[in-house]
PDB file of C-alpha atoms in Angstrom:
ATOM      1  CA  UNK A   1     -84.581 -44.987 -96.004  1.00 55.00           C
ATOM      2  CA  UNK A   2     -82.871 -44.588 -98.981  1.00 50.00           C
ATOM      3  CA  UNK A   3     -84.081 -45.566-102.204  1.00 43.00           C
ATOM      4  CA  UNK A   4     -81.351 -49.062-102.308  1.00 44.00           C
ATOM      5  CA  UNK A   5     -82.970 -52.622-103.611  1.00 43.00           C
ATOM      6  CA  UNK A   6     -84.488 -54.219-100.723  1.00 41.00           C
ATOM      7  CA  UNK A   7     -83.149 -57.686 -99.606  1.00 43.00           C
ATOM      8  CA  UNK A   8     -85.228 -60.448 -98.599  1.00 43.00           C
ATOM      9  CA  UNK A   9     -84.514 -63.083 -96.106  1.00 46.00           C
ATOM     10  CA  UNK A  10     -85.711 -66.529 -97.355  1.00 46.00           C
ATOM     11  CA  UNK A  11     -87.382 -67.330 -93.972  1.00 48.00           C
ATOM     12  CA  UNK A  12     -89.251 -64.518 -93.111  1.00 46.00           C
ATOM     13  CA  UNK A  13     -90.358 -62.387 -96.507  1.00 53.00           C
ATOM     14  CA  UNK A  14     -88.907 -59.420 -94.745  1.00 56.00           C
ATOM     15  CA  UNK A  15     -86.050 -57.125 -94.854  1.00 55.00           C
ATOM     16  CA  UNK A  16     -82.053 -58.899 -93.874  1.00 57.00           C
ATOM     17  CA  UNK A  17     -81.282 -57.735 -90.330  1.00 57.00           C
ATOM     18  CA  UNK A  18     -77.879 -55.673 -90.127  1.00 59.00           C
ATOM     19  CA  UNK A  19     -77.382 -56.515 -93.960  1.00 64.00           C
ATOM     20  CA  UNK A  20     -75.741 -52.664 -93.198  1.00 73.00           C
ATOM     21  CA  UNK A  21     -74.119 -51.291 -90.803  1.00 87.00           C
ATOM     22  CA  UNK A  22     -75.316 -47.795 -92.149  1.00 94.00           C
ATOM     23  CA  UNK A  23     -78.278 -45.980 -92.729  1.00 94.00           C
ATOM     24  CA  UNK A  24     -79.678 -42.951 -94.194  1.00 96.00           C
ATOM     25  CA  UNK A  25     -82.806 -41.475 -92.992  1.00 96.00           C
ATOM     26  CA  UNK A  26     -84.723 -38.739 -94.195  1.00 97.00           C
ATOM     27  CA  UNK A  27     -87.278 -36.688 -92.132  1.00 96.00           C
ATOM     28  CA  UNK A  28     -90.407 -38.616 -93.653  1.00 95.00           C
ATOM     29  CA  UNK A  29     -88.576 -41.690 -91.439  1.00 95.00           C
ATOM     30  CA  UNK A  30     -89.135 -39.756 -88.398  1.00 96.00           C
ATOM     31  CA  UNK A  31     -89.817 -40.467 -85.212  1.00 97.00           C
ATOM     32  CA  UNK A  32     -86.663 -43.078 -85.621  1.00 97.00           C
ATOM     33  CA  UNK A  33     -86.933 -46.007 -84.109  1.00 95.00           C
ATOM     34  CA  UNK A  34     -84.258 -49.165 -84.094  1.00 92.00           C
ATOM     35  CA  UNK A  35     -85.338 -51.495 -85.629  1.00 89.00           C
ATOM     36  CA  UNK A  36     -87.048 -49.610 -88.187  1.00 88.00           C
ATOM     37  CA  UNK A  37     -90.344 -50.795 -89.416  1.00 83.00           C
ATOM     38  CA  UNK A  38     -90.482 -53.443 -92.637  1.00 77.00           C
ATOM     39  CA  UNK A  39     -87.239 -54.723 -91.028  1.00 76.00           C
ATOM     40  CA  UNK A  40     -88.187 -58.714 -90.628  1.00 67.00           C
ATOM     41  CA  UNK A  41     -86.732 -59.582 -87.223  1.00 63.00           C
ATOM     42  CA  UNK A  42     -88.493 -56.329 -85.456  1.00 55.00           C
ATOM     43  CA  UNK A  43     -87.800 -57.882 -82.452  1.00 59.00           C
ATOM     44  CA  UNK A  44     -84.257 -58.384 -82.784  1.00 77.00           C
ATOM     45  CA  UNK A  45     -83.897 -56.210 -79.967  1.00 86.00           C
ATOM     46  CA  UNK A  46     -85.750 -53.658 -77.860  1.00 88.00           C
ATOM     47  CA  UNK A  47     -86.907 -51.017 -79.900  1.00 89.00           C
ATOM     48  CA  UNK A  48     -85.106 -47.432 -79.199  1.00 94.00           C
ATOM     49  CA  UNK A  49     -86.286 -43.902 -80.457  1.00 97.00           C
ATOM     50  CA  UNK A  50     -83.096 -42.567 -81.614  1.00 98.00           C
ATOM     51  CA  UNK A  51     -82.911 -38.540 -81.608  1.00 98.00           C
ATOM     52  CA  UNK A  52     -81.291 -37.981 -84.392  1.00 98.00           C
ATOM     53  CA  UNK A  53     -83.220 -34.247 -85.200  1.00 96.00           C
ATOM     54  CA  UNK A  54     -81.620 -33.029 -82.290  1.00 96.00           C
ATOM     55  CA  UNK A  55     -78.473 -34.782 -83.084  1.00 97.00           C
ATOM     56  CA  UNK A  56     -75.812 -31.431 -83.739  1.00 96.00           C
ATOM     57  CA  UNK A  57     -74.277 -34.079 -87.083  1.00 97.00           C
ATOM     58  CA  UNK A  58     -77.371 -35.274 -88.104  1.00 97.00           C
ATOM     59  CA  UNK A  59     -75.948 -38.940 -86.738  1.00 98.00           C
ATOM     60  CA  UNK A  60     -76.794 -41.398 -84.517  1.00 98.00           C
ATOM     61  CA  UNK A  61     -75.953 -45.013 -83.663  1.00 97.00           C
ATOM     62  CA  UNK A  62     -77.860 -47.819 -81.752  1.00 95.00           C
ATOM     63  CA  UNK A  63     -76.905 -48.421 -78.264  1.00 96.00           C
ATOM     64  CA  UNK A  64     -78.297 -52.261 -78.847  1.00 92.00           C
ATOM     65  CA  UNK A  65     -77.033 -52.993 -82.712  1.00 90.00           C
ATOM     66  CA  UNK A  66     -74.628 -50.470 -83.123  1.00 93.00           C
ATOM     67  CA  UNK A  67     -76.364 -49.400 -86.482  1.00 93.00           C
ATOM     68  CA  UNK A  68     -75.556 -46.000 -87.643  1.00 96.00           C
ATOM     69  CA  UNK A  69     -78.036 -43.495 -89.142  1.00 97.00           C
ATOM     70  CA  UNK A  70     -77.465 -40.432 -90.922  1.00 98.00           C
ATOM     71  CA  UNK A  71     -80.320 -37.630 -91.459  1.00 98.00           C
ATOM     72  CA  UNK A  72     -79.988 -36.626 -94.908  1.00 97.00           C
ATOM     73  CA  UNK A  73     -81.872 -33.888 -97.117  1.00 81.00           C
ATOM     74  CA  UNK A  74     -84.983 -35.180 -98.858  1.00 63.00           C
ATOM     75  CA  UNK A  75     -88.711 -35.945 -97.734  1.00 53.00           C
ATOM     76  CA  UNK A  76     -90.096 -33.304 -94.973  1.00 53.00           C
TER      77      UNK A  76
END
């Protein structure tokens, strides 16, 4: 993900579910999954491989969440 200070929920240690509705990705995050890992409430929902390699805009959103992610240049 990109390199943005980390918030931490109180309750769990972990990362603030949704605190964004938008996220970029680079190919060192692949295979994508929703919720991503290090997020605290993993099980928020089902997690959902997202394609976003094959996506033709490099952008895909989260049939559960509706989070969007966006491939960018970088790792891989």
């Amino acid at each position: 993900m990109s390199a943005e200070p980390a918030q931490t929920g109180a309750a769990t240690g972990g990362r603030i579910p949704n605190d964004r509705r938008r996220y970029e990705v680079t190919r060192a995050d692949l295979p994508l999954s929703c919720p991503m890992p290090g997020m605290s409430v993993w099980n928020s929902h089902p997690r959902v491989y997202l394609p976003i390699a094959e996506a033709p805009d490099g952008r895909v959103r989260c049939p559960y969440c509706g989070a969007e992610y966006v491939l960018v240049d970088g790792d891989g």
